[in-house]
Amino acid sequence: DSVFEVKSRLSATVIGSQTLPETSNPAENCAKMSIEDLAGKWELDTQGDPDTFMAAIGMGWLKRKAIGVALTLGFGSSGYDVTVDKGGDGTYKITISDGKRDNVIVTDGSEFTYDGPSGASASTAKVEGNKLLMYSMNEDPAVQVITERWVDENGKYITRLHCPEAGDAEWVRACKRV
């Protein structure tokens, strides 16, 4: 398994199998990372309150409260094991396993089913730079949820859900490498 270590500004950052050069600009490190840096074992570090986001995308009160209770009881806070396989055509197959379910995300534009906290939804995915972008349909077909996944300049695995139709509402989670 990979080791993530950040020391003082005079040391190197190790992410996955890649050692980034010494820099005083963390954004430079982020720009040098790739989608392969998602691979590894992760555990939840921080997560925002999803209720505002879920309300903004039109999710009903009862379902939002049920998800809130599940999160409070630890659903979604177990460790994640992520594998990243690059195909010969430049697409990726990314598997995210939390011990209860395995989600296989393909970046070739084909539709797949993603089983998330609010249930299963039809999704498509692509890679842009060092981010995995996933587009999922909501219960309301006019509302599309965009999930971004990437390793940030501090070595955290960030998951950001947002919806252009819902204004500035978002839900962000950060995981640390185990």
mmCIF file with all atom_site columns, C-alpha atoms in Angstrom:
data_model
loop_
_atom_site.group_PDB
_atom_site.id
_atom_site.type_symbol
_atom_site.label_atom_id
_atom_site.label_alt_id
_atom_site.label_comp_id
_atom_site.label_asym_id
_atom_site.label_entity_id
_atom_site.label_seq_id
_atom_site.pdbx_PDB_ins_code
_atom_site.Cartn_x
_atom_site.Cartn_y
_atom_site.Cartn_z
_atom_site.occupancy
_atom_site.B_iso_or_equiv
_atom_site.pdbx_formal_charge
_atom_site.auth_seq_id
_atom_site.auth_comp_id
_atom_site.auth_asym_id
_atom_site.auth_atom_id
_atom_site.pdbx_PDB_model_num
ATOM 1   C CA . ASP A 1 1   ? 0.000   0.000  0.000   1.00 0.00 ? 1   ASP A CA 1
ATOM 2   C CA . SER A 1 2   ? 0.984   3.568  -0.594  1.00 0.00 ? 2   SER A CA 1
ATOM 3   C CA . VAL A 1 3   ? 2.115   5.916  2.105   1.00 0.00 ? 3   VAL A CA 1
ATOM 4   C CA . PHE A 1 4   ? 1.116   9.556  2.212   1.00 0.00 ? 4   PHE A CA 1
ATOM 5   C CA . GLU A 1 5   ? 3.389   11.826 4.093   1.00 0.00 ? 5   GLU A CA 1
ATOM 6   C CA . VAL A 1 6   ? 3.705   15.575 4.253   1.00 0.00 ? 6   VAL A CA 1
ATOM 7   C CA . LYS A 1 7   ? 6.520   17.101 6.267   1.00 0.00 ? 7   LYS A CA 1
ATOM 8   C CA . SER A 1 8   ? 7.796   20.635 6.348   1.00 0.00 ? 8   SER A CA 1
ATOM 9   C CA . ARG A 1 9   ? 7.911   22.716 3.203   1.00 0.00 ? 9   ARG A CA 1
ATOM 10  C CA . LEU A 1 10  ? 11.457  21.431 2.607   1.00 0.00 ? 10  LEU A CA 1
ATOM 11  C CA . SER A 1 11  ? 10.420  17.815 2.134   1.00 0.00 ? 11  SER A CA 1
ATOM 12  C CA . ALA A 1 12  ? 8.783   15.906 -0.681  1.00 0.00 ? 12  ALA A CA 1
ATOM 13  C CA . THR A 1 13  ? 5.199   14.717 -0.833  1.00 0.00 ? 13  THR A CA 1
ATOM 14  C CA . VAL A 1 14  ? 4.577   11.049 -1.584  1.00 0.00 ? 14  VAL A CA 1
ATOM 15  C CA . ILE A 1 15  ? 1.221   10.241 -3.124  1.00 0.00 ? 15  ILE A CA 1
ATOM 16  C CA . GLY A 1 16  ? 0.542   6.764  -4.361  1.00 0.00 ? 16  GLY A CA 1
ATOM 17  C CA . SER A 1 17  ? 3.672   5.696  -6.183  1.00 0.00 ? 17  SER A CA 1
ATOM 18  C CA . GLN A 1 18  ? 4.515   9.251  -7.206  1.00 0.00 ? 18  GLN A CA 1
ATOM 19  C CA . THR A 1 19  ? 6.956   11.484 -5.330  1.00 0.00 ? 19  THR A CA 1
ATOM 20  C CA . LEU A 1 20  ? 6.274   15.123 -6.011  1.00 0.00 ? 20  LEU A CA 1
ATOM 21  C CA . PRO A 1 21  ? 9.167   17.564 -5.930  1.00 0.00 ? 21  PRO A CA 1
ATOM 22  C CA . GLU A 1 22  ? 9.702   19.966 -3.082  1.00 0.00 ? 22  GLU A CA 1
ATOM 23  C CA . THR A 1 23  ? 7.552   23.051 -3.477  1.00 0.00 ? 23  THR A CA 1
ATOM 24  C CA . SER A 1 24  ? 6.185   25.854 -1.396  1.00 0.00 ? 24  SER A CA 1
ATOM 25  C CA . ASN A 1 25  ? 3.053   25.930 -3.564  1.00 0.00 ? 25  ASN A CA 1
ATOM 26  C CA . PRO A 1 26  ? 0.586   23.102 -2.706  1.00 0.00 ? 26  PRO A CA 1
ATOM 27  C CA . ALA A 1 27  ? -1.475  23.955 -5.811  1.00 0.00 ? 27  ALA A CA 1
ATOM 28  C CA . GLU A 1 28  ? 1.517   22.910 -7.926  1.00 0.00 ? 28  GLU A CA 1
ATOM 29  C CA . ASN A 1 29  ? 1.413   19.501 -6.234  1.00 0.00 ? 29  ASN A CA 1
ATOM 30  C CA . CYS A 1 30  ? -2.309  19.198 -6.997  1.00 0.00 ? 30  CYS A CA 1
ATOM 31  C CA . ALA A 1 31  ? -1.711  19.992 -10.668 1.00 0.00 ? 31  ALA A CA 1
ATOM 32  C CA . LYS A 1 32  ? 0.903   17.185 -10.870 1.00 0.00 ? 32  LYS A CA 1
ATOM 33  C CA . MET A 1 33  ? -1.433  14.530 -9.465  1.00 0.00 ? 33  MET A CA 1
ATOM 34  C CA . SER A 1 34  ? -3.444  12.170 -11.633 1.00 0.00 ? 34  SER A CA 1
ATOM 35  C CA . ILE A 1 35  ? -6.572  10.093 -11.381 1.00 0.00 ? 35  ILE A CA 1
ATOM 36  C CA . GLU A 1 36  ? -4.389  7.104  -10.429 1.00 0.00 ? 36  GLU A CA 1
ATOM 37  C CA . ASP A 1 37  ? -3.696  8.815  -7.092  1.00 0.00 ? 37  ASP A CA 1
ATOM 38  C CA . LEU A 1 38  ? -7.224  7.842  -5.979  1.00 0.00 ? 38  LEU A CA 1
ATOM 39  C CA . ALA A 1 39  ? -6.021  4.237  -5.690  1.00 0.00 ? 39  ALA A CA 1
ATOM 40  C CA . GLY A 1 40  ? -5.493  3.000  -2.146  1.00 0.00 ? 40  GLY A CA 1
ATOM 41  C CA . LYS A 1 41  ? -7.191  2.639  1.208   1.00 0.00 ? 41  LYS A CA 1
ATOM 42  C CA . TRP A 1 42  ? -8.984  5.661  2.661   1.00 0.00 ? 42  TRP A CA 1
ATOM 43  C CA . GLU A 1 43  ? -10.942 6.520  5.791   1.00 0.00 ? 43  GLU A CA 1
ATOM 44  C CA . LEU A 1 44  ? -13.343 9.378  6.390   1.00 0.00 ? 44  LEU A CA 1
ATOM 45  C CA . ASP A 1 45  ? -11.690 12.481 7.818   1.00 0.00 ? 45  ASP A CA 1
ATOM 46  C CA . THR A 1 46  ? -14.365 15.182 7.569   1.00 0.00 ? 46  THR A CA 1
ATOM 47  C CA . GLN A 1 47  ? -17.743 15.614 5.955   1.00 0.00 ? 47  GLN A CA 1
ATOM 48  C CA . GLY A 1 48  ? -20.123 18.481 5.739   1.00 0.00 ? 48  GLY A CA 1
ATOM 49  C CA . ASP A 1 49  ? -23.822 18.324 6.480   1.00 0.00 ? 49  ASP A CA 1
ATOM 50  C CA . PRO A 1 50  ? -25.561 16.927 3.398   1.00 0.00 ? 50  PRO A CA 1
ATOM 51  C CA . ASP A 1 51  ? -29.051 18.116 4.382   1.00 0.00 ? 51  ASP A CA 1
ATOM 52  C CA . THR A 1 52  ? -28.870 21.538 2.684   1.00 0.00 ? 52  THR A CA 1
ATOM 53  C CA . PHE A 1 53  ? -27.550 19.974 -0.510  1.00 0.00 ? 53  PHE A CA 1
ATOM 54  C CA . MET A 1 54  ? -30.169 17.218 -0.533  1.00 0.00 ? 54  MET A CA 1
ATOM 55  C CA . ALA A 1 55  ? -32.959 19.754 0.043   1.00 0.00 ? 55  ALA A CA 1
ATOM 56  C CA . ALA A 1 56  ? -31.627 21.909 -2.801  1.00 0.00 ? 56  ALA A CA 1
ATOM 57  C CA . ILE A 1 57  ? -31.798 19.001 -5.259  1.00 0.00 ? 57  ILE A CA 1
ATOM 58  C CA . GLY A 1 58  ? -35.398 18.310 -4.259  1.00 0.00 ? 58  GLY A CA 1
ATOM 59  C CA . MET A 1 59  ? -34.985 15.327 -1.964  1.00 0.00 ? 59  MET A CA 1
ATOM 60  C CA . GLY A 1 60  ? -37.904 14.930 0.424   1.00 0.00 ? 60  GLY A CA 1
ATOM 61  C CA . TRP A 1 61  ? -37.681 15.682 4.150   1.00 0.00 ? 61  TRP A CA 1
ATOM 62  C CA . LEU A 1 62  ? -38.191 12.071 5.294   1.00 0.00 ? 62  LEU A CA 1
ATOM 63  C CA . LYS A 1 63  ? -35.509 10.657 2.998   1.00 0.00 ? 63  LYS A CA 1
ATOM 64  C CA . ARG A 1 64  ? -33.051 13.426 4.011   1.00 0.00 ? 64  ARG A CA 1
ATOM 65  C CA . LYS A 1 65  ? -33.632 12.697 7.706   1.00 0.00 ? 65  LYS A CA 1
ATOM 66  C CA . ALA A 1 66  ? -33.207 8.952  7.165   1.00 0.00 ? 66  ALA A CA 1
ATOM 67  C CA . ILE A 1 67  ? -29.883 9.570  5.397   1.00 0.00 ? 67  ILE A CA 1
ATOM 68  C CA . GLY A 1 68  ? -28.843 11.960 8.187   1.00 0.00 ? 68  GLY A CA 1
ATOM 69  C CA . VAL A 1 69  ? -29.557 9.286  10.816  1.00 0.00 ? 69  VAL A CA 1
ATOM 70  C CA . ALA A 1 70  ? -27.685 6.663  8.771   1.00 0.00 ? 70  ALA A CA 1
ATOM 71  C CA . LEU A 1 71  ? -24.659 8.971  8.528   1.00 0.00 ? 71  LEU A CA 1
ATOM 72  C CA . THR A 1 72  ? -24.815 9.661  12.269  1.00 0.00 ? 72  THR A CA 1
ATOM 73  C CA . LEU A 1 73  ? -24.806 5.901  12.899  1.00 0.00 ? 73  LEU A CA 1
ATOM 74  C CA . GLY A 1 74  ? -21.688 5.502  10.761  1.00 0.00 ? 74  GLY A CA 1
ATOM 75  C CA . PHE A 1 75  ? -23.050 4.595  7.315   1.00 0.00 ? 75  PHE A CA 1
ATOM 76  C CA . GLY A 1 76  ? -20.562 5.849  4.764   1.00 0.00 ? 76  GLY A CA 1
ATOM 77  C CA . SER A 1 77  ? -17.819 6.408  7.325   1.00 0.00 ? 77  SER A CA 1
ATOM 78  C CA . SER A 1 78  ? -16.170 3.021  7.008   1.00 0.00 ? 78  SER A CA 1
ATOM 79  C CA . GLY A 1 79  ? -12.956 2.682  5.090   1.00 0.00 ? 79  GLY A CA 1
ATOM 80  C CA . TYR A 1 80  ? -12.827 2.846  1.326   1.00 0.00 ? 80  TYR A CA 1
ATOM 81  C CA . ASP A 1 81  ? -10.681 0.712  -0.912  1.00 0.00 ? 81  ASP A CA 1
ATOM 82  C CA . VAL A 1 82  ? -10.216 2.263  -4.347  1.00 0.00 ? 82  VAL A CA 1
ATOM 83  C CA . THR A 1 83  ? -8.660  0.564  -7.347  1.00 0.00 ? 83  THR A CA 1
ATOM 84  C CA . VAL A 1 84  ? -7.907  2.375  -10.597 1.00 0.00 ? 84  VAL A CA 1
ATOM 85  C CA . ASP A 1 85  ? -7.320  0.396  -13.785 1.00 0.00 ? 85  ASP A CA 1
ATOM 86  C CA . LYS A 1 86  ? -6.336  2.241  -16.952 1.00 0.00 ? 86  LYS A CA 1
ATOM 87  C CA . GLY A 1 87  ? -7.448  0.729  -20.229 1.00 0.00 ? 87  GLY A CA 1
ATOM 88  C CA . GLY A 1 88  ? -5.391  0.728  -23.408 1.00 0.00 ? 88  GLY A CA 1
ATOM 89  C CA . ASP A 1 89  ? -7.751  3.309  -24.883 1.00 0.00 ? 89  ASP A CA 1
ATOM 90  C CA . GLY A 1 90  ? -7.075  5.817  -22.085 1.00 0.00 ? 90  GLY A CA 1
ATOM 91  C CA . THR A 1 91  ? -10.329 5.184  -20.215 1.00 0.00 ? 91  THR A CA 1
ATOM 92  C CA . TYR A 1 92  ? -10.452 4.057  -16.599 1.00 0.00 ? 92  TYR A CA 1
ATOM 93  C CA . LYS A 1 93  ? -12.322 1.515  -14.524 1.00 0.00 ? 93  LYS A CA 1
ATOM 94  C CA . ILE A 1 94  ? -12.447 2.715  -10.922 1.00 0.00 ? 94  ILE A CA 1
ATOM 95  C CA . THR A 1 95  ? -13.811 0.455  -8.201  1.00 0.00 ? 95  THR A CA 1
ATOM 96  C CA . ILE A 1 96  ? -14.807 1.979  -4.873  1.00 0.00 ? 96  ILE A CA 1
ATOM 97  C CA . SER A 1 97  ? -15.521 -0.567 -2.175  1.00 0.00 ? 97  SER A CA 1
ATOM 98  C CA . ASP A 1 98  ? -16.721 0.260  1.327   1.00 0.00 ? 98  ASP A CA 1
ATOM 99  C CA . GLY A 1 99  ? -17.109 -3.318 2.548   1.00 0.00 ? 99  GLY A CA 1
ATOM 100 C CA . LYS A 1 100 ? -20.872 -3.284 1.909   1.00 0.00 ? 100 LYS A CA 1
ATOM 101 C CA . ARG A 1 101 ? -20.972 -2.529 -1.791  1.00 0.00 ? 101 ARG A CA 1
ATOM 102 C CA . ASP A 1 102 ? -18.654 -2.249 -4.747  1.00 0.00 ? 102 ASP A CA 1
ATOM 103 C CA . ASN A 1 103 ? -19.282 0.588  -7.185  1.00 0.00 ? 103 ASN A CA 1
ATOM 104 C CA . VAL A 1 104 ? -17.585 0.188  -10.533 1.00 0.00 ? 104 VAL A CA 1
ATOM 105 C CA . ILE A 1 105 ? -17.212 3.476  -12.382 1.00 0.00 ? 105 ILE A CA 1
ATOM 106 C CA . VAL A 1 106 ? -16.239 3.435  -16.049 1.00 0.00 ? 106 VAL A CA 1
ATOM 107 C CA . THR A 1 107 ? -15.051 6.562  -17.856 1.00 0.00 ? 107 THR A CA 1
ATOM 108 C CA . ASP A 1 108 ? -15.873 5.551  -21.425 1.00 0.00 ? 108 ASP A CA 1
ATOM 109 C CA . GLY A 1 109 ? -19.167 7.477  -21.513 1.00 0.00 ? 109 GLY A CA 1
ATOM 110 C CA . SER A 1 110 ? -21.336 4.382  -21.105 1.00 0.00 ? 110 SER A CA 1
ATOM 111 C CA . GLU A 1 111 ? -24.102 4.360  -18.521 1.00 0.00 ? 111 GLU A CA 1
ATOM 112 C CA . PHE A 1 112 ? -23.663 2.445  -15.262 1.00 0.00 ? 112 PHE A CA 1
ATOM 113 C CA . THR A 1 113 ? -25.551 2.214  -11.980 1.00 0.00 ? 113 THR A CA 1
ATOM 114 C CA . TYR A 1 114 ? -23.983 3.992  -9.014  1.00 0.00 ? 114 TYR A CA 1
ATOM 115 C CA . ASP A 1 115 ? -25.253 2.958  -5.578  1.00 0.00 ? 115 ASP A CA 1
ATOM 116 C CA . GLY A 1 116 ? -24.808 5.994  -3.334  1.00 0.00 ? 116 GLY A CA 1
ATOM 117 C CA . PRO A 1 117 ? -26.236 7.213  -0.023  1.00 0.00 ? 117 PRO A CA 1
ATOM 118 C CA . SER A 1 118 ? -29.525 8.238  -1.613  1.00 0.00 ? 118 SER A CA 1
ATOM 119 C CA . GLY A 1 119 ? -29.931 5.029  -3.611  1.00 0.00 ? 119 GLY A CA 1
ATOM 120 C CA . ALA A 1 120 ? -28.964 3.721  -7.020  1.00 0.00 ? 120 ALA A CA 1
ATOM 121 C CA . SER A 1 121 ? -28.923 6.054  -10.002 1.00 0.00 ? 121 SER A CA 1
ATOM 122 C CA . ALA A 1 122 ? -28.007 5.944  -13.673 1.00 0.00 ? 122 ALA A CA 1
ATOM 123 C CA . SER A 1 123 ? -24.634 7.642  -14.134 1.00 0.00 ? 123 SER A CA 1
ATOM 124 C CA . THR A 1 124 ? -21.886 8.374  -16.632 1.00 0.00 ? 124 THR A CA 1
ATOM 125 C CA . ALA A 1 125 ? -18.303 9.409  -15.894 1.00 0.00 ? 125 ALA A CA 1
ATOM 126 C CA . LYS A 1 126 ? -15.228 10.959 -17.450 1.00 0.00 ? 126 LYS A CA 1
ATOM 127 C CA . VAL A 1 127 ? -11.784 12.090 -16.359 1.00 0.00 ? 127 VAL A CA 1
ATOM 128 C CA . GLU A 1 128 ? -10.719 15.728 -16.638 1.00 0.00 ? 128 GLU A CA 1
ATOM 129 C CA . GLY A 1 129 ? -7.178  16.401 -15.505 1.00 0.00 ? 129 GLY A CA 1
ATOM 130 C CA . ASN A 1 130 ? -6.768  14.840 -12.067 1.00 0.00 ? 130 ASN A CA 1
ATOM 131 C CA . LYS A 1 131 ? -10.530 14.659 -11.370 1.00 0.00 ? 131 LYS A CA 1
ATOM 132 C CA . LEU A 1 132 ? -13.095 11.947 -11.857 1.00 0.00 ? 132 LEU A CA 1
ATOM 133 C CA . LEU A 1 133 ? -16.369 13.621 -12.869 1.00 0.00 ? 133 LEU A CA 1
ATOM 134 C CA . MET A 1 134 ? -19.528 11.580 -12.460 1.00 0.00 ? 134 MET A CA 1
ATOM 135 C CA . TYR A 1 135 ? -22.933 12.704 -13.733 1.00 0.00 ? 135 TYR A CA 1
ATOM 136 C CA . SER A 1 136 ? -25.960 11.108 -12.052 1.00 0.00 ? 136 SER A CA 1
ATOM 137 C CA . MET A 1 137 ? -29.667 11.609 -12.557 1.00 0.00 ? 137 MET A CA 1
ATOM 138 C CA . ASN A 1 138 ? -31.707 12.599 -9.544  1.00 0.00 ? 138 ASN A CA 1
ATOM 139 C CA . GLU A 1 139 ? -35.310 11.593 -8.770  1.00 0.00 ? 139 GLU A CA 1
ATOM 140 C CA . ASP A 1 140 ? -36.260 14.752 -10.692 1.00 0.00 ? 140 ASP A CA 1
ATOM 141 C CA . PRO A 1 141 ? -34.989 14.141 -14.256 1.00 0.00 ? 141 PRO A CA 1
ATOM 142 C CA . ALA A 1 142 ? -34.379 17.877 -14.711 1.00 0.00 ? 142 ALA A CA 1
ATOM 143 C CA . VAL A 1 143 ? -31.774 17.785 -11.932 1.00 0.00 ? 143 VAL A CA 1
ATOM 144 C CA . GLN A 1 144 ? -28.354 16.278 -12.536 1.00 0.00 ? 144 GLN A CA 1
ATOM 145 C CA . VAL A 1 145 ? -25.931 15.717 -9.653  1.00 0.00 ? 145 VAL A CA 1
ATOM 146 C CA . ILE A 1 146 ? -22.236 16.111 -10.466 1.00 0.00 ? 146 ILE A CA 1
ATOM 147 C CA . THR A 1 147 ? -19.786 14.259 -8.244  1.00 0.00 ? 147 THR A CA 1
ATOM 148 C CA . GLU A 1 148 ? -16.136 15.257 -8.431  1.00 0.00 ? 148 GLU A CA 1
ATOM 149 C CA . ARG A 1 149 ? -13.469 12.991 -6.928  1.00 0.00 ? 149 ARG A CA 1
ATOM 150 C CA . TRP A 1 150 ? -9.796  13.897 -6.686  1.00 0.00 ? 150 TRP A CA 1
ATOM 151 C CA . VAL A 1 151 ? -6.755  13.927 -4.418  1.00 0.00 ? 151 VAL A CA 1
ATOM 152 C CA . ASP A 1 152 ? -6.092  17.490 -3.313  1.00 0.00 ? 152 ASP A CA 1
ATOM 153 C CA . GLU A 1 153 ? -2.829  19.335 -2.659  1.00 0.00 ? 153 GLU A CA 1
ATOM 154 C CA . ASN A 1 154 ? -2.824  18.024 0.933   1.00 0.00 ? 154 ASN A CA 1
ATOM 155 C CA . GLY A 1 155 ? -3.175  14.388 -0.133  1.00 0.00 ? 155 GLY A CA 1
ATOM 156 C CA . LYS A 1 156 ? -6.850  14.113 0.876   1.00 0.00 ? 156 LYS A CA 1
ATOM 157 C CA . TYR A 1 157 ? -9.363  12.241 -1.259  1.00 0.00 ? 157 TYR A CA 1
ATOM 158 C CA . ILE A 1 158 ? -12.086 14.817 -1.831  1.00 0.00 ? 158 ILE A CA 1
ATOM 159 C CA . THR A 1 159 ? -15.626 14.012 -2.928  1.00 0.00 ? 159 THR A CA 1
ATOM 160 C CA . ARG A 1 160 ? -17.706 17.056 -3.871  1.00 0.00 ? 160 ARG A CA 1
ATOM 161 C CA . LEU A 1 161 ? -21.344 16.741 -4.899  1.00 0.00 ? 161 LEU A CA 1
ATOM 162 C CA . HIS A 1 162 ? -23.018 19.724 -6.504  1.00 0.00 ? 162 HIS A CA 1
ATOM 163 C CA . CYS A 1 163 ? -25.834 20.524 -8.878  1.00 0.00 ? 163 CYS A CA 1
ATOM 164 C CA . PRO A 1 164 ? -25.816 23.498 -11.267 1.00 0.00 ? 164 PRO A CA 1
ATOM 165 C CA . GLU A 1 165 ? -29.623 23.666 -11.096 1.00 0.00 ? 165 GLU A CA 1
ATOM 166 C CA . ALA A 1 166 ? -29.448 23.988 -7.285  1.00 0.00 ? 166 ALA A CA 1
ATOM 167 C CA . GLY A 1 167 ? -27.240 27.090 -7.110  1.00 0.00 ? 167 GLY A CA 1
ATOM 168 C CA . ASP A 1 168 ? -24.349 27.012 -4.660  1.00 0.00 ? 168 ASP A CA 1
ATOM 169 C CA . ALA A 1 169 ? -25.506 23.967 -2.671  1.00 0.00 ? 169 ALA A CA 1
ATOM 170 C CA . GLU A 1 170 ? -22.825 21.311 -2.293  1.00 0.00 ? 170 GLU A CA 1
ATOM 171 C CA . TRP A 1 171 ? -21.734 18.466 -0.065  1.00 0.00 ? 171 TRP A CA 1
ATOM 172 C CA . VAL A 1 172 ? -18.021 17.863 0.456   1.00 0.00 ? 172 VAL A CA 1
ATOM 173 C CA . ARG A 1 173 ? -16.311 14.914 2.135   1.00 0.00 ? 173 ARG A CA 1
ATOM 174 C CA . ALA A 1 174 ? -12.591 14.431 2.727   1.00 0.00 ? 174 ALA A CA 1
ATOM 175 C CA . CYS A 1 175 ? -10.841 11.130 3.358   1.00 0.00 ? 175 CYS A CA 1
ATOM 176 C CA . LYS A 1 176 ? -7.292  10.494 4.516   1.00 0.00 ? 176 LYS A CA 1
ATOM 177 C CA . ARG A 1 177 ? -5.054  7.704  3.316   1.00 0.00 ? 177 ARG A CA 1
ATOM 178 C CA . VAL A 1 178 ? -4.730  4.706  5.641   1.00 0.00 ? 178 VAL A CA 1
#
